[in-house]
GROMACS .gro file of N, CA and C in nm:
model
  447
    1MET      N    1   1.079   2.458   1.846
    1MET     CA    2   1.158   2.436   1.726
    1MET      C    3   1.181   2.572   1.661
    2ALA      N    4   1.302   2.593   1.622
    2ALA     CA    5   1.334   2.720   1.555
    2ALA      C    6   1.263   2.724   1.421
    3ILE      N    7   1.250   2.846   1.368
    3ILE     CA    8   1.180   2.863   1.240
    3ILE      C    9   1.247   2.780   1.131
    4ARG      N   10   1.381   2.783   1.128
    4ARG     CA   11   1.453   2.706   1.026
    4ARG      C   12   1.428   2.557   1.042
    5ALA      N   13   1.432   2.509   1.167
    5ALA     CA   14   1.408   2.367   1.193
    5ALA      C   15   1.264   2.329   1.157
    6ALA      N   16   1.171   2.421   1.183
    6ALA     CA   17   1.031   2.396   1.147
    6ALA      C   18   1.017   2.385   0.995
    7GLY      N   19   1.090   2.470   0.923
    7GLY     CA   20   1.088   2.464   0.777
    7GLY      C   21   1.143   2.333   0.725
    8VAL      N   22   1.251   2.287   0.787
    8VAL     CA   23   1.311   2.160   0.749
    8VAL      C   24   1.213   2.046   0.779
    9MET      N   25   1.150   2.053   0.895
    9MET     CA   26   1.054   1.948   0.932
    9MET      C   27   0.937   1.946   0.833
   10ASN      N   28   0.887   2.063   0.797
   10ASN     CA   29   0.778   2.069   0.699
   10ASN      C   30   0.821   2.011   0.564
   11MET      N   31   0.945   2.043   0.525
   11MET     CA   32   0.996   1.991   0.399
   11MET      C   33   1.006   1.837   0.405
   12LEU      N   34   1.056   1.785   0.516
   12LEU     CA   35   1.067   1.640   0.533
   12LEU      C   36   0.929   1.574   0.533
   13LYS      N   37   0.833   1.638   0.598
   13LYS     CA   38   0.697   1.584   0.599
   13LYS      C   39   0.636   1.585   0.460
   14ASP      N   40   0.662   1.691   0.384
   14ASP     CA   41   0.611   1.699   0.247
   14ASP      C   42   0.671   1.588   0.161
   15ILE      N   43   0.801   1.568   0.175
   15ILE     CA   44   0.868   1.461   0.099
   15ILE      C   45   0.810   1.326   0.139
   16ALA      N   46   0.792   1.305   0.269
   16ALA     CA   47   0.735   1.178   0.317
   16ALA      C   48   0.593   1.159   0.264
   17GLN      N   49   0.515   1.267   0.260
   17GLN     CA   50   0.378   1.256   0.207
   17GLN      C   51   0.380   1.220   0.058
   18LYS      N   52   0.472   1.279  -0.016
   18LYS     CA   53   0.484   1.247  -0.158
   18LYS      C   54   0.523   1.100  -0.176
   19GLU      N   55   0.610   1.050  -0.089
   19GLU     CA   56   0.649   0.909  -0.095
   19GLU      C   57   0.528   0.820  -0.066
   20VAL      N   58   0.447   0.860   0.031
   20VAL     CA   59   0.326   0.784   0.062
   20VAL      C   60   0.231   0.785  -0.058
   21ASP      N   61   0.213   0.902  -0.118
   21ASP     CA   62   0.125   0.913  -0.235
   21ASP      C   63   0.174   0.825  -0.350
   22THR      N   64   0.304   0.830  -0.376
   22THR     CA   65   0.362   0.750  -0.483
   22THR      C   66   0.347   0.601  -0.453
   23ALA      N   67   0.374   0.563  -0.329
   23ALA     CA   68   0.361   0.422  -0.290
   23ALA      C   69   0.216   0.377  -0.298
   24THR      N   70   0.124   0.464  -0.264
   24THR     CA   71  -0.019   0.431  -0.271
   24THR      C   72  -0.061   0.406  -0.416
   25GLU      N   73  -0.015   0.494  -0.504
   25GLU     CA   74  -0.047   0.477  -0.647
   25GLU      C   75   0.014   0.349  -0.702
   26ALA      N   76   0.138   0.321  -0.664
   26ALA     CA   77   0.205   0.199  -0.712
   26ALA      C   78   0.135   0.074  -0.659
   27LEU      N   79   0.091   0.079  -0.534
   27LEU     CA   80   0.019  -0.035  -0.476
   27LEU      C   81  -0.115  -0.055  -0.547
   28ALA      N   82  -0.185   0.053  -0.573
   28ALA     CA   83  -0.314   0.043  -0.643
   28ALA      C   84  -0.294  -0.017  -0.783
   29GLU      N   85  -0.191   0.027  -0.851
   29GLU     CA   86  -0.163  -0.025  -0.987
   29GLU      C   87  -0.126  -0.174  -0.980
   30ALA      N   88  -0.045  -0.211  -0.882
   30ALA     CA   89  -0.006  -0.352  -0.866
   30ALA      C   90  -0.128  -0.438  -0.835
   31MET      N   91  -0.216  -0.386  -0.751
   31MET     CA   92  -0.338  -0.462  -0.718
   31MET      C   93  -0.428  -0.477  -0.841
   32LYS      N   94  -0.436  -0.372  -0.921
   32LYS     CA   95  -0.517  -0.377  -1.044
   32LYS      C   96  -0.461  -0.483  -1.139
   33ILE      N   97  -0.330  -0.483  -1.157
   33ILE     CA   98  -0.266  -0.581  -1.245
   33ILE      C   99  -0.286  -0.722  -1.193
   34ALA      N  100  -0.275  -0.740  -1.061
   34ALA     CA  101  -0.296  -0.872  -1.002
   34ALA      C  102  -0.440  -0.918  -1.020
   35ASP      N  103  -0.535  -0.827  -1.004
   35ASP     CA  104  -0.676  -0.861  -1.025
   35ASP      C  105  -0.701  -0.902  -1.170
   36GLU      N  106  -0.641  -0.828  -1.263
   36GLU     CA  107  -0.657  -0.862  -1.405
   36GLU      C  108  -0.594  -0.999  -1.435
   37ALA      N  109  -0.478  -1.024  -1.377
   37ALA     CA  110  -0.412  -1.153  -1.398
   37ALA      C  111  -0.496  -1.267  -1.342
   38LYS      N  112  -0.558  -1.244  -1.227
   38LYS     CA  113  -0.644  -1.346  -1.165
   38LYS      C  114  -0.767  -1.370  -1.252
   39SER      N  115  -0.825  -1.263  -1.305
   39SER     CA  116  -0.943  -1.278  -1.391
   39SER      C  117  -0.908  -1.357  -1.517
   40LYS      N  118  -0.795  -1.326  -1.577
   40LYS     CA  119  -0.752  -1.398  -1.698
   40LYS      C  120  -0.724  -1.544  -1.667
   41TYR      N  121  -0.660  -1.569  -1.553
   41TYR     CA  122  -0.632  -1.707  -1.512
   41TYR      C  123  -0.763  -1.783  -1.492
   42ASP      N  124  -0.857  -1.723  -1.418
   42ASP     CA  125  -0.986  -1.787  -1.393
   42ASP      C  126  -1.059  -1.815  -1.524
   43LEU      N  127  -1.051  -1.721  -1.616
   43LEU     CA  128  -1.117  -1.737  -1.746
   43LEU      C  129  -1.055  -1.854  -1.823
   44LEU      N  130  -0.923  -1.864  -1.823
   44LEU     CA  131  -0.856  -1.975  -1.891
   44LEU      C  132  -0.891  -2.109  -1.828
   45VAL      N  133  -0.895  -2.114  -1.696
   45VAL     CA  134  -0.930  -2.238  -1.627
   45VAL      C  135  -1.074  -2.277  -1.659
   46GLU      N  136  -1.162  -2.179  -1.658
   46GLU     CA  137  -1.302  -2.206  -1.692
   46GLU      C  138  -1.314  -2.256  -1.837
   47TYR      N  139  -1.240  -2.191  -1.927
   47TYR     CA  140  -1.243  -2.232  -2.067
   47TYR      C  141  -1.189  -2.374  -2.082
   48ARG      N  142  -1.085  -2.408  -2.009
   48ARG     CA  143  -1.029  -2.543  -2.015
   48ARG      C  144  -1.131  -2.645  -1.964
   49ASN      N  145  -1.198  -2.610  -1.854
   49ASN     CA  146  -1.300  -2.701  -1.800
   49ASN      C  147  -1.414  -2.722  -1.900
   50ASP      N  148  -1.457  -2.615  -1.963
   50ASP     CA  149  -1.563  -2.626  -2.064
   50ASP      C  150  -1.517  -2.711  -2.182
   51TYR      N  151  -1.395  -2.689  -2.224
   51TYR     CA  152  -1.341  -2.766  -2.337
   51TYR      C  153  -1.327  -2.913  -2.299
   52SER      N  154  -1.291  -2.938  -2.174
   52SER     CA  155  -1.281  -3.076  -2.126
   52SER      C  156  -1.418  -3.145  -2.129
   53LYS      N  157  -1.520  -3.073  -2.091
   53LYS     CA  158  -1.657  -3.128  -2.096
   53LYS      C  159  -1.695  -3.156  -2.242
   54SER      N  160  -1.657  -3.067  -2.330
   54SER     CA  161  -1.686  -3.085  -2.471
   54SER      C  162  -1.616  -3.210  -2.524
   55LEU      N  163  -1.492  -3.231  -2.483
   55LEU     CA  164  -1.419  -3.352  -2.523
   55LEU      C  165  -1.489  -3.475  -2.469
   56GLN      N  166  -1.530  -3.470  -2.345
   56GLN     CA  167  -1.598  -3.585  -2.283
   56GLN      C  168  -1.725  -3.620  -2.360
   57GLN      N  169  -1.802  -3.519  -2.396
   57GLN     CA  170  -1.925  -3.542  -2.474
   57GLN      C  171  -1.892  -3.602  -2.611
   58SER      N  172  -1.786  -3.549  -2.673
   58SER     CA  173  -1.746  -3.602  -2.804
   58SER      C  174  -1.700  -3.746  -2.793
   59LEU      N  175  -1.629  -3.779  -2.685
   59LEU     CA  176  -1.583  -3.917  -2.665
   59LEU      C  177  -1.702  -4.011  -2.644
   60GLU      N  178  -1.803  -3.965  -2.573
   60GLU     CA  179  -1.920  -4.048  -2.549
   60GLU      C  180  -1.997  -4.073  -2.679
   61MET      N  181  -1.996  -3.975  -2.770
   61MET     CA  182  -2.069  -3.988  -2.896
   61MET      C  183  -1.984  -4.060  -3.001
   62GLY      N  184  -1.856  -4.070  -2.974
   62GLY     CA  185  -1.766  -4.133  -3.069
   62GLY      C  186  -1.691  -4.026  -3.146
   63ILE      N  187  -1.561  -4.037  -3.149
   63ILE     CA  188  -1.477  -3.936  -3.211
   63ILE      C  189  -1.365  -4.007  -3.286
   64GLY      N  190  -1.325  -3.950  -3.395
   64GLY     CA  191  -1.218  -4.008  -3.476
   64GLY      C  192  -1.081  -3.981  -3.415
   65ALA      N  193  -0.982  -4.055  -3.462
   65ALA     CA  194  -0.846  -4.043  -3.410
   65ALA      C  195  -0.789  -3.904  -3.439
   66LEU      N  196  -0.814  -3.851  -3.557
   66LEU     CA  197  -0.761  -3.720  -3.592
   66LEU      C  198  -0.824  -3.611  -3.504
   67ALA      N  199  -0.954  -3.619  -3.484
   67ALA     CA  200  -1.021  -3.520  -3.398
   67ALA      C  201  -0.970  -3.531  -3.254
   68TYR      N  202  -0.944  -3.654  -3.209
   68TYR     CA  203  -0.892  -3.674  -3.073
   68TYR      C  204  -0.752  -3.614  -3.061
   69GLN      N  205  -0.669  -3.633  -3.165
   69GLN     CA  206  -0.535  -3.574  -3.164
   69GLN      C  207  -0.543  -3.421  -3.163
   70ASN      N  208  -0.638  -3.366  -3.236
   70ASN     CA  209  -0.656  -3.221  -3.236
   70ASN      C  210  -0.695  -3.171  -3.096
   71PHE      N  211  -0.787  -3.246  -3.031
   71PHE     CA  212  -0.825  -3.212  -2.893
   71PHE      C  213  -0.702  -3.214  -2.804
   72GLN      N  214  -0.622  -3.318  -2.814
   72GLN     CA  215  -0.503  -3.333  -2.729
   72GLN      C  216  -0.403  -3.220  -2.754
   73GLY      N  217  -0.380  -3.186  -2.880
   73GLY     CA  218  -0.288  -3.076  -2.913
   73GLY      C  219  -0.338  -2.943  -2.857
   74PHE      N  220  -0.469  -2.922  -2.869
   74PHE     CA  221  -0.526  -2.799  -2.817
   74PHE      C  222  -0.514  -2.795  -2.664
   75PHE      N  223  -0.537  -2.911  -2.599
   75PHE     CA  224  -0.524  -2.917  -2.453
   75PHE      C  225  -0.382  -2.884  -2.408
   76ARG      N  226  -0.283  -2.934  -2.482
   76ARG     CA  227  -0.144  -2.903  -2.446
   76ARG      C  228  -0.120  -2.752  -2.452
   77LYS      N  229  -0.166  -2.691  -2.560
   77LYS     CA  230  -0.148  -2.545  -2.574
   77LYS      C  231  -0.227  -2.469  -2.468
   78LEU      N  232  -0.347  -2.516  -2.440
   78LEU     CA  233  -0.429  -2.451  -2.339
   78LEU      C  234  -0.366  -2.467  -2.200
   79ASP      N  235  -0.312  -2.585  -2.172
   79ASP     CA  236  -0.244  -2.606  -2.043
   79ASP      C  237  -0.121  -2.516  -2.030
   80GLN      N  238  -0.050  -2.496  -2.140
   80GLN     CA  239   0.065  -2.406  -2.138
   80GLN      C  240   0.020  -2.263  -2.110
   81ALA      N  241  -0.091  -2.225  -2.171
   81ALA     CA  242  -0.145  -2.090  -2.148
   81ALA      C  243  -0.188  -2.074  -2.002
   82VAL      N  244  -0.252  -2.177  -1.947
   82VAL     CA  245  -0.295  -2.172  -1.807
   82VAL      C  246  -0.173  -2.160  -1.716
   83LYS      N  247  -0.072  -2.241  -1.745
   83LYS     CA  248   0.051  -2.238  -1.664
   83LYS      C  249   0.119  -2.101  -1.674
   84GLY      N  250   0.128  -2.048  -1.796
   84GLY     CA  251   0.190  -1.916  -1.815
   84GLY      C  252   0.113  -1.807  -1.742
   85GLN      N  253  -0.019  -1.813  -1.750
   85GLN     CA  254  -0.100  -1.711  -1.681
   85GLN      C  255  -0.089  -1.727  -1.530
   86PHE      N  256  -0.077  -1.851  -1.482
   86PHE     CA  257  -0.059  -1.874  -1.338
   86PHE      C  258   0.073  -1.812  -1.292
   87GLU      N  259   0.178  -1.828  -1.372
   87GLU     CA  260   0.308  -1.768  -1.338
   87GLU      C  261   0.298  -1.616  -1.335
   88MET      N  262   0.222  -1.559  -1.429
   88MET     CA  263   0.202  -1.414  -1.429
   88MET      C  264   0.125  -1.371  -1.305
   89LEU      N  265   0.027  -1.451  -1.265
   89LEU     CA  266  -0.052  -1.421  -1.146
   89LEU      C  267   0.036  -1.423  -1.021
   90VAL      N  268   0.119  -1.525  -1.009
   90VAL     CA  269   0.209  -1.535  -0.894
   90VAL      C  270   0.304  -1.415  -0.890
   91SER      N  271   0.357  -1.379  -1.005
   91SER     CA  272   0.447  -1.262  -1.014
   91SER      C  273   0.374  -1.134  -0.974
   92ALA      N  274   0.251  -1.119  -1.023
   92ALA     CA  275   0.173  -0.999  -0.990
   92ALA      C  276   0.141  -0.994  -0.841
   93GLN      N  277   0.109  -1.108  -0.783
   93GLN     CA  278   0.080  -1.112  -0.639
   93GLN      C  279   0.205  -1.080  -0.557
   94HIS      N  280   0.319  -1.127  -0.604
   94HIS     CA  281   0.445  -1.094  -0.536
   94HIS      C  282   0.471  -0.943  -0.543
   95HIS      N  283   0.445  -0.887  -0.659
   95HIS     CA  284   0.464  -0.742  -0.677
   95HIS      C  285   0.372  -0.663  -0.583
   96VAL      N  286   0.251  -0.713  -0.562
   96VAL     CA  287   0.159  -0.649  -0.467
   96VAL      C  288   0.221  -0.650  -0.327
   97LEU      N  289   0.277  -0.763  -0.288
   97LEU     CA  290   0.339  -0.772  -0.155
   97LEU      C  291   0.456  -0.674  -0.141
   98VAL      N  292   0.537  -0.664  -0.247
   98VAL     CA  293   0.651  -0.571  -0.245
   98VAL      C  294   0.601  -0.427  -0.232
   99GLN      N  295   0.498  -0.392  -0.310
   99GLN     CA  296   0.444  -0.256  -0.306
   99GLN      C  297   0.376  -0.226  -0.172
  100LYS      N  298   0.312  -0.329  -0.115
  100LYS     CA  299   0.248  -0.310   0.016
  100LYS      C  300   0.354  -0.282   0.122
  101LYS      N  301   0.466  -0.353   0.115
  101LYS     CA  302   0.575  -0.330   0.209
  101LYS      C  303   0.630  -0.188   0.193
  102ARG      N  304   0.648  -0.147   0.068
  102ARG     CA  305   0.697  -0.010   0.040
  102ARG      C  306   0.599   0.093   0.095
  103TRP      N  307   0.470   0.070   0.075
  103TRP     CA  308   0.368   0.162   0.124
  103TRP      C  309   0.372   0.170   0.277
  104LYS      N  310   0.382   0.055   0.344
  104LYS     CA  311   0.386   0.055   0.491
  104LYS      C  312   0.509   0.129   0.542
  105GLU      N  313   0.623   0.109   0.476
  105GLU     CA  314   0.745   0.178   0.517
  105GLU      C  315   0.731   0.329   0.500
  106SER      N  316   0.670   0.371   0.391
  106SER     CA  317   0.653   0.516   0.369
  106SER      C  318   0.553   0.573   0.470
  107GLN      N  319   0.451   0.497   0.504
  107GLN     CA  320   0.354   0.541   0.605
  107GLN      C  321   0.424   0.555   0.741
  108ARG      N  322   0.507   0.457   0.775
  108ARG     CA  323   0.577   0.459   0.904
  108ARG      C  324   0.670   0.581   0.911
  109LYS      N  325   0.739   0.609   0.801
  109LYS     CA  326   0.829   0.724   0.796
  109LYS      C  327   0.751   0.853   0.817
  110LYS      N  328   0.640   0.868   0.747
  110LYS     CA  329   0.557   0.988   0.760
  110LYS      C  330   0.506   1.001   0.904
  111LEU      N  331   0.461   0.891   0.960
  111LEU     CA  332   0.411   0.892   1.098
  111LEU      C  333   0.521   0.934   1.195
  112SER      N  334   0.643   0.890   1.168
  112SER     CA  335   0.755   0.928   1.254
  112SER      C  336   0.774   1.080   1.256
  113TYR      N  337   0.766   1.141   1.138
  113TYR     CA  338   0.777   1.287   1.132
  113TYR      C  339   0.661   1.354   1.204
  114ASP      N  340   0.542   1.298   1.190
  114ASP     CA  341   0.426   1.354   1.260
  114ASP      C  342   0.445   1.347   1.411
  115VAL      N  343   0.498   1.233   1.458
  115VAL     CA  344   0.521   1.216   1.602
  115VAL      C  345   0.627   1.315   1.651
  116LEU      N  346   0.735   1.329   1.574
  116LEU     CA  347   0.839   1.426   1.613
  116LEU      C  348   0.783   1.567   1.619
  117GLU      N  349   0.702   1.602   1.521
  117GLU     CA  350   0.642   1.735   1.520
  117GLU      C  351   0.549   1.753   1.640
  118GLN      N  352   0.470   1.652   1.671
  118GLN     CA  353   0.378   1.660   1.784
  118GLN      C  354   0.455   1.675   1.916
  119ARG      N  355   0.563   1.600   1.928
  119ARG     CA  356   0.645   1.612   2.049
  119ARG      C  357   0.701   1.753   2.062
  120ASP      N  358   0.745   1.810   1.951
  120ASP     CA  359   0.800   1.945   1.954
  120ASP      C  360   0.693   2.046   1.993
  121VAL      N  361   0.572   2.028   1.939
  121VAL     CA  362   0.462   2.118   1.974
  121VAL      C  363   0.433   2.107   2.124
  122GLU      N  364   0.431   1.986   2.176
  122GLU     CA  365   0.407   1.967   2.320
  122GLU      C  366   0.518   2.033   2.402
  123LYS      N  367   0.642   2.019   2.357
  123LYS     CA  368   0.755   2.079   2.427
  123LYS      C  369   0.743   2.231   2.427
  124GLN      N  370   0.708   2.289   2.310
  124GLN     CA  371   0.691   2.433   2.300
  124GLN      C  372   0.576   2.481   2.389
  125THR      N  373   0.470   2.402   2.396
  125THR     CA  374   0.356   2.438   2.481
  125THR      C  375   0.398   2.438   2.628
  126LYS      N  376   0.476   2.338   2.670
  126LYS     CA  377   0.523   2.333   2.808
  126LYS      C  378   0.611   2.454   2.840
  127VAL      N  379   0.701   2.486   2.747
  127VAL     CA  380   0.790   2.601   2.768
  127VAL      C  381   0.708   2.729   2.779
  128ALA      N  382   0.611   2.745   2.689
  128ALA     CA  383   0.527   2.865   2.691
  128ALA      C  384   0.446   2.871   2.820
  129ASN      N  385   0.392   2.758   2.863
  129ASN     CA  386   0.314   2.755   2.988
  129ASN      C  387   0.402   2.789   3.108
  130LYS      N  388   0.525   2.738   3.106
  130LYS     CA  389   0.617   2.765   3.216
  130LYS      C  390   0.652   2.915   3.220
  131LYS      N  391   0.677   2.973   3.104
  131LYS     CA  392   0.706   3.117   3.097
  131LYS      C  393   0.586   3.198   3.148
  132GLU      N  394   0.469   3.157   3.105
  132GLU     CA  395   0.348   3.228   3.148
  132GLU      C  396   0.331   3.216   3.299
  133GLN      N  397   0.358   3.097   3.354
  133GLN     CA  398   0.345   3.077   3.498
  133GLN      C  399   0.447   3.164   3.573
  134LEU      N  400   0.570   3.170   3.521
  134LEU     CA  401   0.672   3.253   3.584
  134LEU      C  402   0.630   3.401   3.582
  135MET      N  403   0.576   3.444   3.468
  135MET     CA  404   0.530   3.583   3.459
  135MET      C  405   0.417   3.609   3.558
  136MET      N  406   0.326   3.513   3.572
  136MET     CA  407   0.213   3.529   3.665
  136MET      C  408   0.265   3.533   3.809
  137ASP      N  409   0.362   3.445   3.838
  137ASP     CA  410   0.420   3.444   3.973
  137ASP      C  411   0.490   3.577   4.003
  138GLU      N  412   0.567   3.624   3.904
  138GLU     CA  413   0.637   3.751   3.922
  138GLU      C  414   0.537   3.865   3.940
  139PHE      N  415   0.431   3.864   3.861
  139PHE     CA  416   0.328   3.967   3.872
  139PHE      C  417   0.263   3.961   4.011
  140ALA      N  418   0.236   3.839   4.059
  140ALA     CA  419   0.174   3.823   4.190
  140ALA      C  420   0.268   3.872   4.300
  141MET      N  421   0.399   3.841   4.286
  141MET     CA  422   0.494   3.887   4.387
  141MET      C  423   0.502   4.040   4.388
  142ARG      N  424   0.505   4.100   4.272
  142ARG     CA  425   0.511   4.246   4.264
  142ARG      C  426   0.384   4.309   4.321
  143ALA      N  427   0.272   4.246   4.291
  143ALA     CA  428   0.146   4.299   4.343
  143ALA      C  429   0.145   4.288   4.495
  144THR      N  430   0.197   4.178   4.547
  144THR     CA  431   0.201   4.160   4.691
  144THR      C  432   0.295   4.261   4.754
  145ARG      N  433   0.413   4.282   4.695
  145ARG     CA  434   0.508   4.380   4.745
  145ARG      C  435   0.449   4.521   4.739
  146HIS      N  436   0.384   4.550   4.630
  146HIS     CA  437   0.326   4.682   4.612
  146HIS      C  438   0.213   4.705   4.714
  147ALA      N  439   0.138   4.600   4.745
  147ALA     CA  440   0.029   4.612   4.840
  147ALA      C  441   0.084   4.632   4.981
  148LYS      N  442   0.199   4.572   5.013
  148LYS     CA  443   0.257   4.584   5.146
  148LYS      C  444   0.321   4.721   5.165
  149GLN      N  445   0.361   4.785   5.062
  149GLN     CA  446   0.428   4.914   5.074
  149GLN      C  447   0.334   5.024   5.093
   0.00000   0.00000   0.00000
């Protein structure tokens, strides 16, 4: 590879590495947000289950109509919160998948440049070895001619 082409290849590899780094950071952030959304969802579900047990105990002990209506109103709001958090969780998990795809694509692109560079190095090594072999053959022929003279 010519010096200019090597410079271009290095520049392309640097850009690809920056893309990988950016994609890695974005994926890590998406995973963090998804984990937080899952934790909040789990917490809300646990809170709803605890509140449901509390309602059941109150029903067994006897509860007034107004208190029962308050429980029902709170359950509706809590169910809405659970549903909303579940939607946020699904959205966050989708975002993780999108970022993972972006990360894989950037990795594949970087790997492609690495493979191209490796192939060029192998090609240059073959050319250099061939030149060296030709020089050795020429040296051997000259030595043989010189010895015969």
